[in-house]
C-alpha atoms as a printed R data frame, in Angstrom:
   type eleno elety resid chain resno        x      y      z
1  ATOM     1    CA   UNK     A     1    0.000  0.000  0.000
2  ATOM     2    CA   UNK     A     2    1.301  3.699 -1.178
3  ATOM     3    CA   UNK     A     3    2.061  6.164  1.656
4  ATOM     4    CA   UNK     A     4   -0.534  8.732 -0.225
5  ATOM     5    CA   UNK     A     5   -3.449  5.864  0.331
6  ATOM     6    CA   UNK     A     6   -2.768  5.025  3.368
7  ATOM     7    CA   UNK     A     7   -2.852  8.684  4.601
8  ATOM     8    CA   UNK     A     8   -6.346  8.752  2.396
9  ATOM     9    CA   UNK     A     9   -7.669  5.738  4.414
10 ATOM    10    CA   UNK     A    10   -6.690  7.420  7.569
11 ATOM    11    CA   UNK     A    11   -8.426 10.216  7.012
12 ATOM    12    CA   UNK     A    12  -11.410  8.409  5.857
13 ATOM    13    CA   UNK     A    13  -11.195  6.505  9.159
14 ATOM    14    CA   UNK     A    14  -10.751  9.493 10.911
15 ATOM    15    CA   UNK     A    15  -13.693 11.623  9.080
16 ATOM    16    CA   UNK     A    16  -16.024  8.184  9.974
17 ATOM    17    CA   UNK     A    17  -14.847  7.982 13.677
18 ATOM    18    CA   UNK     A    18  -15.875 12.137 13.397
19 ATOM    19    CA   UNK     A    19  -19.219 11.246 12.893
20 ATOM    20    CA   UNK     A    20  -19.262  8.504 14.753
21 ATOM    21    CA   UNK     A    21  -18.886 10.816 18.093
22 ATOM    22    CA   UNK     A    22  -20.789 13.043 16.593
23 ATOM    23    CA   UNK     A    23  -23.789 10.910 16.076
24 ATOM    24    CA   UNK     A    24  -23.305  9.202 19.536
25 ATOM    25    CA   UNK     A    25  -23.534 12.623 21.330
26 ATOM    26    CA   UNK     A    26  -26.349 13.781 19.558
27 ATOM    27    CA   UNK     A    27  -27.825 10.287 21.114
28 ATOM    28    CA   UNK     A    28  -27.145 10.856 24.573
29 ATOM    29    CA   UNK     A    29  -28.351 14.566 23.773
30 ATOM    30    CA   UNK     A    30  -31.640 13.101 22.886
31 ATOM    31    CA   UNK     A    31  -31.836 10.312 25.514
32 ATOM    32    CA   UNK     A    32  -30.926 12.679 28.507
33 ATOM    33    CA   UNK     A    33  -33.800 14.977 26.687
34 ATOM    34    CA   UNK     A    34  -36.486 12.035 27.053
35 ATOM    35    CA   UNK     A    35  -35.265 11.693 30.662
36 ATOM    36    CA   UNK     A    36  -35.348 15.068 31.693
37 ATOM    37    CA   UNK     A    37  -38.920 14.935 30.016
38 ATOM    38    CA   UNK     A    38  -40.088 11.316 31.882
39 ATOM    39    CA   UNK     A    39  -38.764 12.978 35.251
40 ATOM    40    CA   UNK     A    40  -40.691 16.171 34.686
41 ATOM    41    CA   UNK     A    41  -44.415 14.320 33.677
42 ATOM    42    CA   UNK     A    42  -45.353 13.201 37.029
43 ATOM    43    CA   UNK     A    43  -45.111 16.751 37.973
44 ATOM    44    CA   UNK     A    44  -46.563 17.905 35.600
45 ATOM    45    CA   UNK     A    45  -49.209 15.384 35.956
46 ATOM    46    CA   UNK     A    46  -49.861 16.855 39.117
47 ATOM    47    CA   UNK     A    47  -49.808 19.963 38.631
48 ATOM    48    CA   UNK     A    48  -52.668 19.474 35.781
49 ATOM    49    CA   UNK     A    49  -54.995 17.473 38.507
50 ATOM    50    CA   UNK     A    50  -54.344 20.313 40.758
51 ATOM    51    CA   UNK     A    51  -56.039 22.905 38.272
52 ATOM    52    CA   UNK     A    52  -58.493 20.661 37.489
53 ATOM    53    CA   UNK     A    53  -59.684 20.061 40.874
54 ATOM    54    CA   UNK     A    54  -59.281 24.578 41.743
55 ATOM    55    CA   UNK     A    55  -61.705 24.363 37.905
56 ATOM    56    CA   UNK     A    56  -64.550 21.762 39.393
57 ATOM    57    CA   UNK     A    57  -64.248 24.230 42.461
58 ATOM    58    CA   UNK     A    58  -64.879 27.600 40.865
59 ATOM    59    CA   UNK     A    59  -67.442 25.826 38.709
60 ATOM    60    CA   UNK     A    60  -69.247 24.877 41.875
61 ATOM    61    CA   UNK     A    61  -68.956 28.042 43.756
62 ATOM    62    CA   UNK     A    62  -70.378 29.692 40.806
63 ATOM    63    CA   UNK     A    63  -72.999 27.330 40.399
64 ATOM    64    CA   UNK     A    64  -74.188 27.975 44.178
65 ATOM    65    CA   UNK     A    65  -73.824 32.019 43.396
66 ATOM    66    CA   UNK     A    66  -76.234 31.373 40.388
67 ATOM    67    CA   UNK     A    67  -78.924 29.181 42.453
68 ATOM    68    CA   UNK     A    68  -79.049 32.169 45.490
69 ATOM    69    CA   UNK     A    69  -79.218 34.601 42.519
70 ATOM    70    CA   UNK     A    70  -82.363 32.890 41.267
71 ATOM    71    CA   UNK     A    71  -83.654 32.663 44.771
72 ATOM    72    CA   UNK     A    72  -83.157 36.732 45.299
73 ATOM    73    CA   UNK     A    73  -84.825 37.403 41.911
74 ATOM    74    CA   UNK     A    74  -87.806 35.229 42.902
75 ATOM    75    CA   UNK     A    75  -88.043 36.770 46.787
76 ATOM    76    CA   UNK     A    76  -88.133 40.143 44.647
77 ATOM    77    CA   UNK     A    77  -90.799 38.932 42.415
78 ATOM    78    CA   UNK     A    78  -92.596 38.349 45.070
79 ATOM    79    CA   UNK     A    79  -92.142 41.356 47.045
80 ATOM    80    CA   UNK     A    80  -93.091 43.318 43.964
81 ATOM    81    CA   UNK     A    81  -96.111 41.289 43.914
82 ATOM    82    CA   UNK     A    82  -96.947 41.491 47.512
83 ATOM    83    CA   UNK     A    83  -96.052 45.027 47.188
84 ATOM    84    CA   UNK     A    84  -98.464 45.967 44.405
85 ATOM    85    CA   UNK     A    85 -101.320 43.871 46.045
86 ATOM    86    CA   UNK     A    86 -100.757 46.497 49.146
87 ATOM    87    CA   UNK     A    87 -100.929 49.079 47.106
88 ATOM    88    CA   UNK     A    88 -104.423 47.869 45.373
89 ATOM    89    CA   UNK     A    89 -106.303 47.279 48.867
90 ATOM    90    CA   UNK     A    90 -104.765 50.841 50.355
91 ATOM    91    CA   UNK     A    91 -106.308 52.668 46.989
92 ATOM    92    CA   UNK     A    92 -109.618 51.124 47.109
């Protein structure tokens, strides 16, 4: 083998064993990526049953605002009524 190839297959080898590393650290990259990510889900996990449960609690609390608003419009309506039947036997 010439000098001049075996300096070319070198360099081949070395150019291959280049992007060899390179494509191993762009796999532990990515695998430390999916870890970071399977670590973080539980908390985020919790953190979305957390706002679901505050949700179910405002939608309650605003459900039991709109029943006693119901209830005051219906004592007015009949106060107004009561009211206007006072007013009928005091005019006659």
């Amino acid at each position: 083998m010439s000098t001049m190839h075996r300096e070319t297959s070198r360099a081949a080898v070395f150019r291959k064993e280049s992007e060899l590393a390179k494509l191993r650290s762009a796999l532990l990259s990515e695998e430390n990526k999916v870890m970071a990510l399977t670590l973080e889900k539980p908390n985020l996990n919790d953190e979305l049953k957390k706002r679901k449960k505050e949700l179910e609690s405002q939608r309650e609390a605003l459900s039991v605002k709109e029943e006693q608003e119901k209830l005051i419009a219906e004592e007015l309506k009949v106060k107004k009524i009561e009211t206007e039947k006072y007013i009928k036997v005091f005019l006659l």
